[in-house]
mmCIF file of C-alpha atoms in Angstrom:
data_model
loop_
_atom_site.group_PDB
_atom_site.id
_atom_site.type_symbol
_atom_site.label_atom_id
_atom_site.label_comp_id
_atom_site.label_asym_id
_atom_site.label_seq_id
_atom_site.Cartn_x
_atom_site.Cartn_y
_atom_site.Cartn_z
ATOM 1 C CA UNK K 1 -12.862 -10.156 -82.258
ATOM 2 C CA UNK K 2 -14.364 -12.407 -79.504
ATOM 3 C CA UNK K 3 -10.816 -12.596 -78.514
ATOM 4 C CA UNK K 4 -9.921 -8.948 -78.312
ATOM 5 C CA UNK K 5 -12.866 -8.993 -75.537
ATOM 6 C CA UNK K 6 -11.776 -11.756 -73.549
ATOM 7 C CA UNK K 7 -8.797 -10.230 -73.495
ATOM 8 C CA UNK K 8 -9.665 -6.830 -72.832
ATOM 9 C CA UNK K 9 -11.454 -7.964 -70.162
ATOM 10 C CA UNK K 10 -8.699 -9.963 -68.355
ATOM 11 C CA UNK K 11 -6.616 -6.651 -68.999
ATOM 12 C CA UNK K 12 -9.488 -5.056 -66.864
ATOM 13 C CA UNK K 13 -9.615 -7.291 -64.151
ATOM 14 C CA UNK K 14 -6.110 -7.278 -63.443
ATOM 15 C CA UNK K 15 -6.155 -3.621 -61.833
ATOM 16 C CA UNK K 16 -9.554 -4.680 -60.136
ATOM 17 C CA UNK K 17 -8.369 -7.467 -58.559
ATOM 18 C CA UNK K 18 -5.126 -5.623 -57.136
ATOM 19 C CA UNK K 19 -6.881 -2.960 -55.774
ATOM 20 C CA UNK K 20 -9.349 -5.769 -53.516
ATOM 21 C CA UNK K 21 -5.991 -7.114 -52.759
ATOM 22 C CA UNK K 22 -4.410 -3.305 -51.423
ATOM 23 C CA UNK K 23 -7.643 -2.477 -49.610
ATOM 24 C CA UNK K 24 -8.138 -6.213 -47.751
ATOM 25 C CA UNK K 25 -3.999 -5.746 -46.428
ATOM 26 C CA UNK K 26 -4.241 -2.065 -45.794
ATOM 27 C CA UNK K 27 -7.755 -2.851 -43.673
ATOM 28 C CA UNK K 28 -6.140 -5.814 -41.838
ATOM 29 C CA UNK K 29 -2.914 -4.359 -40.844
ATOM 30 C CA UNK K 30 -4.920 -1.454 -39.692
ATOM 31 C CA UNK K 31 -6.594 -3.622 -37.363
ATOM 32 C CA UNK K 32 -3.397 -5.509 -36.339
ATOM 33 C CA UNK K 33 -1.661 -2.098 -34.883
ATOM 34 C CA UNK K 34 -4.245 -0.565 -33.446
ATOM 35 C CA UNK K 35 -4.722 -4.223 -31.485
ATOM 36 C CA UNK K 36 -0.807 -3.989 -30.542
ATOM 37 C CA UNK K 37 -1.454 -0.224 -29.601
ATOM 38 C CA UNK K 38 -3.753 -1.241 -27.281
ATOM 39 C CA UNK K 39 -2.319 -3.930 -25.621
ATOM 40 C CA UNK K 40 0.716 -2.327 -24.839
ATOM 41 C CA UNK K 41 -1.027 -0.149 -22.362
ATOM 42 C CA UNK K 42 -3.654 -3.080 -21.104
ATOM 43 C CA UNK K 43 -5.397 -5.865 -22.350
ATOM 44 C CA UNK K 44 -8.521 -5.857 -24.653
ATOM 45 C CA UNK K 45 -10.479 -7.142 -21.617
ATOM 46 C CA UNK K 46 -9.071 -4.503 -18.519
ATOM 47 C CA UNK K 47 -10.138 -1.754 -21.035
ATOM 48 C CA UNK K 48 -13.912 -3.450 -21.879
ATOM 49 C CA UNK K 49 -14.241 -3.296 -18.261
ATOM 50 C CA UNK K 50 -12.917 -0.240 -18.404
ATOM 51 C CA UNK K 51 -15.553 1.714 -20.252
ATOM 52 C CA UNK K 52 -18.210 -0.610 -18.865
ATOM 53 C CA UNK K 53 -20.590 -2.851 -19.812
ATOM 54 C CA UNK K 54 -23.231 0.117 -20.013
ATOM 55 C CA UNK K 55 -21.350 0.588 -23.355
ATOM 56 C CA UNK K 56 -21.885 -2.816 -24.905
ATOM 57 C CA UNK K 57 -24.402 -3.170 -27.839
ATOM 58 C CA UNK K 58 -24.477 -6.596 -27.332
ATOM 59 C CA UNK K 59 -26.142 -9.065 -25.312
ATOM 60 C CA UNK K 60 -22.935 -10.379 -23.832
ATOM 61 C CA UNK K 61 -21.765 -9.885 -19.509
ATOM 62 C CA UNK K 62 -18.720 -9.511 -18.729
ATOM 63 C CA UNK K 63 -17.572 -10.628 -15.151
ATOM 64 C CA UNK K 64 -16.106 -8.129 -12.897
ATOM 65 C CA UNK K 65 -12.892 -8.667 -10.873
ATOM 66 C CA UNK K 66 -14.122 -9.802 -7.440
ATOM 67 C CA UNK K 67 -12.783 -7.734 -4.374
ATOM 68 C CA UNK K 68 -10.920 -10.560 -2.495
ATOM 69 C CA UNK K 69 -9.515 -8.632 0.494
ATOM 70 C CA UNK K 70 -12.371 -7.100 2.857
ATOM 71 C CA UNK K 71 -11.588 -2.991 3.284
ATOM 72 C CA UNK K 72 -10.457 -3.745 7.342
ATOM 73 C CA UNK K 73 -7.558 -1.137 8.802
ATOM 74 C CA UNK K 74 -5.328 -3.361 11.365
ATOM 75 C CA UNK K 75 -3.097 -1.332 13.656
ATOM 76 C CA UNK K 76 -0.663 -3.658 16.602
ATOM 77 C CA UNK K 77 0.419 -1.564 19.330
ATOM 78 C CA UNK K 78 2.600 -4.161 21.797
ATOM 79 C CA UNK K 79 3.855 -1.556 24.374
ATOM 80 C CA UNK K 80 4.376 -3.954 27.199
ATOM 81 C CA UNK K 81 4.516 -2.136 29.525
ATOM 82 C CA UNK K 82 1.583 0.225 31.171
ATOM 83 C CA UNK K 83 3.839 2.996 32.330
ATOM 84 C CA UNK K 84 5.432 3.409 29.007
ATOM 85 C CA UNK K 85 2.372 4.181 25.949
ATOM 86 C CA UNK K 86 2.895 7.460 23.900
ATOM 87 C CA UNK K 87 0.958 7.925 21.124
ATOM 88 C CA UNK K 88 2.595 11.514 19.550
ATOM 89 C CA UNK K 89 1.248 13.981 17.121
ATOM 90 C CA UNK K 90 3.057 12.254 13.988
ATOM 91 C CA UNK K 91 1.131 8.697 14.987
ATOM 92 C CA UNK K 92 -2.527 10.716 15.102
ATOM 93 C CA UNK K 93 -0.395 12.107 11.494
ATOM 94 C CA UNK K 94 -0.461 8.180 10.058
ATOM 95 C CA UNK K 95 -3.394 6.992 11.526
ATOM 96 C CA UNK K 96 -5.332 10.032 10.339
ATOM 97 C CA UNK K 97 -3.882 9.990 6.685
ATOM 98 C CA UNK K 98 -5.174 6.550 6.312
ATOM 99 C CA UNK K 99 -8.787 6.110 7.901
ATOM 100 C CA UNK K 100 -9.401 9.736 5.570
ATOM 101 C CA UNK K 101 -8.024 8.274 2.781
ATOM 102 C CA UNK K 102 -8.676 4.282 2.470
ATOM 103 C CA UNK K 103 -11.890 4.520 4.486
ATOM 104 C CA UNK K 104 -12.335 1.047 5.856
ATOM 105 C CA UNK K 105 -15.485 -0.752 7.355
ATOM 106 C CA UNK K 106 -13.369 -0.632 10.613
ATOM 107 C CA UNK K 107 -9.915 0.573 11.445
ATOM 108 C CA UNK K 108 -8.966 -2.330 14.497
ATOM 109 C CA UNK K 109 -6.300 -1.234 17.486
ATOM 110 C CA UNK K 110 -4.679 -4.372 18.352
ATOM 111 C CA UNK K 111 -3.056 -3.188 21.353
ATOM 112 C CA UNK K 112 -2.191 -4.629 24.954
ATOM 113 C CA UNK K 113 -2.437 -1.442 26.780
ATOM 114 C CA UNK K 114 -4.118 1.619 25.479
ATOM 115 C CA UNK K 115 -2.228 4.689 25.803
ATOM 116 C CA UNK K 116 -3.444 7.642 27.363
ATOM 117 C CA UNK K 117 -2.231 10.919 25.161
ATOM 118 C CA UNK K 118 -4.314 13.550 23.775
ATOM 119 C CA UNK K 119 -3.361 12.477 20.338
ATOM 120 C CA UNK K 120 -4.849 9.049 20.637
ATOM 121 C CA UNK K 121 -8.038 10.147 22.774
ATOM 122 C CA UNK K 122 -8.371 12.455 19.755
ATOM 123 C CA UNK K 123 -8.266 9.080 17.482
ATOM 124 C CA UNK K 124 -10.212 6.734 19.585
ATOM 125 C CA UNK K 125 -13.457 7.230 18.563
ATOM 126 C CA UNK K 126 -12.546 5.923 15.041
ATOM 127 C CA UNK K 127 -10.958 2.980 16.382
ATOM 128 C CA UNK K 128 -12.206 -0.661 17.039
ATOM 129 C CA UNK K 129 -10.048 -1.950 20.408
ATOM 130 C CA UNK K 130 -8.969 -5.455 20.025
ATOM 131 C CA UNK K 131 -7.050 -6.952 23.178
ATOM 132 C CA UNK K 132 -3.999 -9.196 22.035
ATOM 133 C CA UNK K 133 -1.729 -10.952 23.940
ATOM 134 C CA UNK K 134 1.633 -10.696 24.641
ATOM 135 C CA UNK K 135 3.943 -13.098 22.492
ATOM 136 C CA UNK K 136 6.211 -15.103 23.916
ATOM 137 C CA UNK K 137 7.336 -18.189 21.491
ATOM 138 C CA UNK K 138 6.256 -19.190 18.085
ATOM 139 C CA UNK K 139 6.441 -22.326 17.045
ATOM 140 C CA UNK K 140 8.179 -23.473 20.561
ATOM 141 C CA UNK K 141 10.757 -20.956 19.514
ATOM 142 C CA UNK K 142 11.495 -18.067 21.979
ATOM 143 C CA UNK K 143 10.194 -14.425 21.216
ATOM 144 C CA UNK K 144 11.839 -11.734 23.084
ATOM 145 C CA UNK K 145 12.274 -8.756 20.553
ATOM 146 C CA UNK K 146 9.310 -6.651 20.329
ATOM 147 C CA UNK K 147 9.618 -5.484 16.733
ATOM 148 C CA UNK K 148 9.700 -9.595 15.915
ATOM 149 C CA UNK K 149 5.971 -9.880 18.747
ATOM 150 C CA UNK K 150 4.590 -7.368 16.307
ATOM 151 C CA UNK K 151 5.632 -9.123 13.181
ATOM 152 C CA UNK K 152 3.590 -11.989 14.604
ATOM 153 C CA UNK K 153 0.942 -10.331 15.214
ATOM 154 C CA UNK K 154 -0.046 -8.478 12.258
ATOM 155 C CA UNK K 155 0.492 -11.886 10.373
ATOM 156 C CA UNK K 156 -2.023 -14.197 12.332
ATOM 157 C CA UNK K 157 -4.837 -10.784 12.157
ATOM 158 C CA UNK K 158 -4.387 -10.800 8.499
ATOM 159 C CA UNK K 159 -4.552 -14.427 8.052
ATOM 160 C CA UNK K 160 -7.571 -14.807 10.509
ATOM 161 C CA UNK K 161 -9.309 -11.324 9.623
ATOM 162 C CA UNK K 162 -7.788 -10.048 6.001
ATOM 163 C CA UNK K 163 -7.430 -6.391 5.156
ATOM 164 C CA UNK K 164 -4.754 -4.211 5.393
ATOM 165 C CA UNK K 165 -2.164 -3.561 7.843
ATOM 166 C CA UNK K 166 0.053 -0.581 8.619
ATOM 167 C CA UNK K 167 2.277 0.190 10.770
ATOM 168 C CA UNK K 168 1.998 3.414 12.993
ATOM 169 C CA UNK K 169 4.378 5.209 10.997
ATOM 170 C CA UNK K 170 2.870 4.805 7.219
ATOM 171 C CA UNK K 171 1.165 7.991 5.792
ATOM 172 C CA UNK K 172 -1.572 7.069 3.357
ATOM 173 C CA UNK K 173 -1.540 9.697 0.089
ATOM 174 C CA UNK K 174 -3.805 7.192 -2.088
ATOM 175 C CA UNK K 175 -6.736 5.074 -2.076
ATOM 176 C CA UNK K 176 -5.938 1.497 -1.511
ATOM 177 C CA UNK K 177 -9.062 0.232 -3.803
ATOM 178 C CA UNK K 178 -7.108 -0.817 -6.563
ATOM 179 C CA UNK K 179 -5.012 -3.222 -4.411
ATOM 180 C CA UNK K 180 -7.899 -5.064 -2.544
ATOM 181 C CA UNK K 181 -7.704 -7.741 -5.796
ATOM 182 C CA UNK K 182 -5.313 -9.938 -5.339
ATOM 183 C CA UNK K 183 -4.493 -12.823 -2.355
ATOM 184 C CA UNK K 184 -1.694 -10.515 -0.688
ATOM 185 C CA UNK K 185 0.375 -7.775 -1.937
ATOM 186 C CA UNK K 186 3.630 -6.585 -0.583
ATOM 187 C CA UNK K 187 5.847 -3.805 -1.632
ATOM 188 C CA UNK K 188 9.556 -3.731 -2.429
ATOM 189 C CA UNK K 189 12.135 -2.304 0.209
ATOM 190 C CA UNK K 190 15.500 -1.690 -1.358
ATOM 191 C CA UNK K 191 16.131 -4.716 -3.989
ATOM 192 C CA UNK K 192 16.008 -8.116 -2.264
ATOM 193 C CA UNK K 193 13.106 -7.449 0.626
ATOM 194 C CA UNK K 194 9.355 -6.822 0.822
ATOM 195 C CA UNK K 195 8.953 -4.720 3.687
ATOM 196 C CA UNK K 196 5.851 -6.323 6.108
ATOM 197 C CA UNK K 197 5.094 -2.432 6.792
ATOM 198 C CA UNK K 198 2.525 -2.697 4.471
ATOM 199 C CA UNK K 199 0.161 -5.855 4.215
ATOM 200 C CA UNK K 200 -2.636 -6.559 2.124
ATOM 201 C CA UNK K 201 -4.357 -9.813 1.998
ATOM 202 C CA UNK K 202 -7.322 -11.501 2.325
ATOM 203 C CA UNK K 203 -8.161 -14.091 5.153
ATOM 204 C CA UNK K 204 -6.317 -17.357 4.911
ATOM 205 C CA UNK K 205 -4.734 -16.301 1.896
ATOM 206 C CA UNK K 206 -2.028 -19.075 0.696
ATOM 207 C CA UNK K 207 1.416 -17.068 0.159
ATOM 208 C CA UNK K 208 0.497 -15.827 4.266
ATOM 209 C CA UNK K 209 0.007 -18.984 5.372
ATOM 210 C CA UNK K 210 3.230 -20.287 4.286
ATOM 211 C CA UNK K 211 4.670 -17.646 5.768
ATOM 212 C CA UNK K 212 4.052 -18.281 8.541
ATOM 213 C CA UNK K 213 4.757 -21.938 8.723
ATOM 214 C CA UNK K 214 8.269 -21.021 7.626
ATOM 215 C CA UNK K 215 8.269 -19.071 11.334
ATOM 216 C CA UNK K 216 9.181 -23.174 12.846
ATOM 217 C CA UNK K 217 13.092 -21.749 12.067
ATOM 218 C CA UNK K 218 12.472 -19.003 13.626
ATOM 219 C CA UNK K 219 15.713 -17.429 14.983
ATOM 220 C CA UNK K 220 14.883 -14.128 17.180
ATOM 221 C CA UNK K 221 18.863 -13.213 16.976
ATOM 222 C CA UNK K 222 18.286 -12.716 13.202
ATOM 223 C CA UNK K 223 16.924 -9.142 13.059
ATOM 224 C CA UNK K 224 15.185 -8.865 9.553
ATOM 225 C CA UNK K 225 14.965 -12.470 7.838
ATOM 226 C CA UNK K 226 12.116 -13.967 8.534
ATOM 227 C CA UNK K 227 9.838 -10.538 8.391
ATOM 228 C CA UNK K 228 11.809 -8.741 5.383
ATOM 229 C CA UNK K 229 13.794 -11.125 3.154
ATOM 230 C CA UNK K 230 12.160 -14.928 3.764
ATOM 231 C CA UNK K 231 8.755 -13.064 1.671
ATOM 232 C CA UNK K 232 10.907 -11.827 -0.601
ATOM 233 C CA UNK K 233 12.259 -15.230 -1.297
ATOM 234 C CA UNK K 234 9.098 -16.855 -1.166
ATOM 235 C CA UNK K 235 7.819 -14.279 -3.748
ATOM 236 C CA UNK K 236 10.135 -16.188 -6.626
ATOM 237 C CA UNK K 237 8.864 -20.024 -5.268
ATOM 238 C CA UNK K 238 5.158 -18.701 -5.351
ATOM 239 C CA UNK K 239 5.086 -15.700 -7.625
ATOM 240 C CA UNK K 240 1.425 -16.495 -9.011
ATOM 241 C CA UNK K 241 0.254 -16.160 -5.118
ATOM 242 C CA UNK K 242 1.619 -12.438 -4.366
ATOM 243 C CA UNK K 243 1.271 -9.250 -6.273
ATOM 244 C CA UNK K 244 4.451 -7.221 -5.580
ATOM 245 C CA UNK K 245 4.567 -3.312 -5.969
ATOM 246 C CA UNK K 246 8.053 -1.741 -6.685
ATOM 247 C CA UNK K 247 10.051 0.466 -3.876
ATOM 248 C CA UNK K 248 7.783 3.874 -4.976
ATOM 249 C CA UNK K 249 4.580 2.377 -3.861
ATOM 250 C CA UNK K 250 4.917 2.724 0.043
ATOM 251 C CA UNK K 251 8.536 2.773 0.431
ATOM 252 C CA UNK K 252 10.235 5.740 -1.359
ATOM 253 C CA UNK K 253 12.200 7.822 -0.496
ATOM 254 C CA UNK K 254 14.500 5.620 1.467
ATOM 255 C CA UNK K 255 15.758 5.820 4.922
ATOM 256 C CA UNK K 256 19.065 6.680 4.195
ATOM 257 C CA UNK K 257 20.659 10.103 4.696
ATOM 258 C CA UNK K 258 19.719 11.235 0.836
ATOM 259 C CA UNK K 259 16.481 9.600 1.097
ATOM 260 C CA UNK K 260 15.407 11.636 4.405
ATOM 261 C CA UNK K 261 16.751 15.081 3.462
ATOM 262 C CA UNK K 262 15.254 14.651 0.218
ATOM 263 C CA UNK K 263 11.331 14.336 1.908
ATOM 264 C CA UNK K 264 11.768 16.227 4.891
ATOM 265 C CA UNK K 265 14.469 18.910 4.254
ATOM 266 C CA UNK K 266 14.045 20.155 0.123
ATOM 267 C CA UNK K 267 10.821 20.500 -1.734
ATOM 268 C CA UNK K 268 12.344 18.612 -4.629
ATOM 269 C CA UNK K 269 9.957 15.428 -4.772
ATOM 270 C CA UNK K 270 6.478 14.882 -5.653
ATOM 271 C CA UNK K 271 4.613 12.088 -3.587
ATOM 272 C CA UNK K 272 1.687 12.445 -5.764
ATOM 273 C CA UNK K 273 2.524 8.980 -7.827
ATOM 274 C CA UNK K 274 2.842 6.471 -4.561
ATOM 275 C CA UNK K 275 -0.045 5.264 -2.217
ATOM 276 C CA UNK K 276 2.015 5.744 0.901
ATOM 277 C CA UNK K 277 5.068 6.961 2.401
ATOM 278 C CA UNK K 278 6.892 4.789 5.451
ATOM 279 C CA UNK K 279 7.900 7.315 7.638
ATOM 280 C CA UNK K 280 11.090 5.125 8.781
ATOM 281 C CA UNK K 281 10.700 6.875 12.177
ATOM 282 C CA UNK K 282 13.119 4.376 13.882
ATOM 283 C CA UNK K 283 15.835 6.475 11.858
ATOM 284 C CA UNK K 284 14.058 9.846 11.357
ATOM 285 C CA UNK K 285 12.227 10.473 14.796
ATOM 286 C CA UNK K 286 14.998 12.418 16.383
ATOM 287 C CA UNK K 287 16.427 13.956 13.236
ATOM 288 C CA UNK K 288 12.826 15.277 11.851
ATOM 289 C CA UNK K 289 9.617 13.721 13.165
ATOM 290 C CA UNK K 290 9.994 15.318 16.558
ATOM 291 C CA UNK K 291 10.446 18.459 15.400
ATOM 292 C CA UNK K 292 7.346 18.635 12.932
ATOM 293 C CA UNK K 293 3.884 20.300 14.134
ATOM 294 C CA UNK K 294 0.534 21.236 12.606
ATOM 295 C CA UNK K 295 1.927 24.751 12.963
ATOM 296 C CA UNK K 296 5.536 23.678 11.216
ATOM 297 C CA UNK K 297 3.532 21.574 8.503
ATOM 298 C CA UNK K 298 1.316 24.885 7.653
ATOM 299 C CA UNK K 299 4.155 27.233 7.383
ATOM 300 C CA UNK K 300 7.011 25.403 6.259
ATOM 301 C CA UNK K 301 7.654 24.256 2.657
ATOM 302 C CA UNK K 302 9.092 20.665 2.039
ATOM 303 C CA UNK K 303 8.030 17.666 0.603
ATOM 304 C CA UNK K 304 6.569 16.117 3.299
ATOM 305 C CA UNK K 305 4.770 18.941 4.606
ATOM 306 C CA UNK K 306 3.422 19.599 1.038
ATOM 307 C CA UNK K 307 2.145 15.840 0.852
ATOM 308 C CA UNK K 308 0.386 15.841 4.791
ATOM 309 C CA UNK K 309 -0.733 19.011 4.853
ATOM 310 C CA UNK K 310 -4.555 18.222 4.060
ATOM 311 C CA UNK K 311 -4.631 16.092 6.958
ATOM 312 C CA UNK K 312 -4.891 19.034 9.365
ATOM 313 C CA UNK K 313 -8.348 19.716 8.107
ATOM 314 C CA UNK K 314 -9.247 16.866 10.753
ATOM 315 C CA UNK K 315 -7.970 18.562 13.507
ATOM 316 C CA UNK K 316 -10.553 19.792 15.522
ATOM 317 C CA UNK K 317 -11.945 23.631 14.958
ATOM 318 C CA UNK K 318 -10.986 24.821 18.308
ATOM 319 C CA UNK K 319 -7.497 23.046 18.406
ATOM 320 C CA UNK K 320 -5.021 25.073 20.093
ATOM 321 C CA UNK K 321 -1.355 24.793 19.177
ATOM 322 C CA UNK K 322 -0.206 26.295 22.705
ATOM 323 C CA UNK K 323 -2.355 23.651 24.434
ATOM 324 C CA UNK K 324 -0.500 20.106 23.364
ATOM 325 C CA UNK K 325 2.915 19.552 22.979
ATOM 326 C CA UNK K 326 4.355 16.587 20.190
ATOM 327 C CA UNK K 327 3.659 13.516 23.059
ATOM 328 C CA UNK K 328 0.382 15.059 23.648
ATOM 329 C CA UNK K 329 0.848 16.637 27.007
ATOM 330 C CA UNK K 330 -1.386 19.353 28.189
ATOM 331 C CA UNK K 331 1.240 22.454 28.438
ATOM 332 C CA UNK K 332 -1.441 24.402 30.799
ATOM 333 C CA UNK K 333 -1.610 21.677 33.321
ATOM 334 C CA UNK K 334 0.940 22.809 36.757
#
């Protein structure tokens, strides 16, 4: 009998003991997926700090990312020459888009003549004036190209100063916050350049640095390598000291025909996803960017238009369209 009992009780157990077995797998594997569910998207740590400490019952801190990069605007305006300084409508456009939008401490004009225009009086006042100088050599080797001064010049601000530099014909669509993280961050131009039309970084920071000691082979003849694909380069030697966005970030559409028609001609893309759009107004000033006023970005529909057309609210209320041409000249005046 006492043997029926053991063994009816083994029989019993057996059933008991899978079941603890089905729940325990079933409970861990549970908690396995929903882990790899959630760091597909971001890591169990971005999404603590995420939902904030506020949330914690626990005792624990959690350290937040530090802002490396201080929230400076740097402008370089190297017209040489005193006689020759416009400052247009689509310039007042950038500069507007992105002291609105990324709202620094200080937005700094490093200039070595200020221009005179109505568009940039109308600017001024937000402006910090910063007198440069006029760039002859680097590294004993000659300078004569002014795209190439300018190049040097927005590298030694960042590197002395940090923040962020644009050049005159970037529209800002998004807050640069996120981005002010990192040592430096560059975008992608095409597929084999980081374009220096957008530069974040903050002072001294390492990948800038050796930048611009690789300026001692400095060849002004060579139009783009030293300013477009040398980063680029230097992005796969030092890859843990840059953070590089892809093309959409500032740099999309392209400056090619297809790329131009597509933001200035059709109303068939959406620059709601990107922080900034590069005007490429070395290629699309005479085609487009000449042509477009406040009147022609209220009452015509393309994508560009669309994306700026906010910016107008900082006009001022009693602007007159008949008053100022594009350069900024007074039409009234004999």
């Amino acid at each position: 009998m006492a043997f029926l009992q053991i063994n009816a009780i083994k029989i019993w157990l057996v059933p008991f003991m899978l079941g603890i077995i089905l729940f325990t797998t079933v409970y861990y594997m549970n908690n396995f997926y929903n882990f790899i569910e959630l760091d597909s998207s971001q890591s169990y740590y971005e999404n603590f700090l995420d939902e904030g400490i506020s949330n914690c019952n626990c005792n624990c801190t959690v350290p937040k990312r530090t802002q490396k990069v201080p929230k400076l605007l740097h402008y370089v305006y190297l017209n040489e020459d005193p006689n020759n300084l416009p400052f247009n409508f689509i310039q007042w456009l950038a500069y507007t888009s992105a002291i609105e939008t990324i709202k620094p401490e200080k937005t700094y004009f490093h200039c070595i003549h200020e221009p005179k225009t109505y568009w940039y009086q109308l600017i001024k006042p937000k402006l910090s004036i910063m007198k440069t100088r006029i760039v002859t050599e680097i590294f004993g080797n000659r300078v004569d190209i002014i795209q190439h001064k300018s190049d040097i010049i927005r590298m030694e601000v960042l590197r002395d100063f940090g923040g962020i530099y644009l050049d005159n014909d970037i529209i800002v669509l998004q807050p640069f916050d996120d981005l002010l993280y990192d040592d430096f961050t560059m975008g992608i131009e095409g597929g084999t350049s980081l374009c220096d039309a957008v530069l974040i970084g903050r002072p001294f920071a390492p990948f800038l640095t050796r930048w611009i000691q690789r300026y001692k082979t400095f060849d002004d003849s060579h139009w783009s390598f030293h300013s477009v694909l040398m980063p680029y380069q230097m992005s796969k030697e030092y890859p843990n000291d840059i953070h590089v966005l892809n093309n959409t970030a500032f740099f999309w559409p392209h400056w090619e025909d297809e790329g131009l028609n597509l933001a200035f001609n059709t109303t068939n893309y959406s620059f709601s996803n990107q922080y900034a759009y590069h005007m490429w107004s070395s290629l699309s000033y005479e085609r487009y960017l000449k042509h477009i006023s406040p009147k022609s970005i209220k009452t015509v529909e393309t994508s560009f238009n669309k994306a700026v057309r906010k910016f107008l609210n900082y006009l001022p209320k009693d602007f007159n369209e008949e008053t100022f041409d594009f350069d900024g000249k007074n039409l009234n005046k004999k």
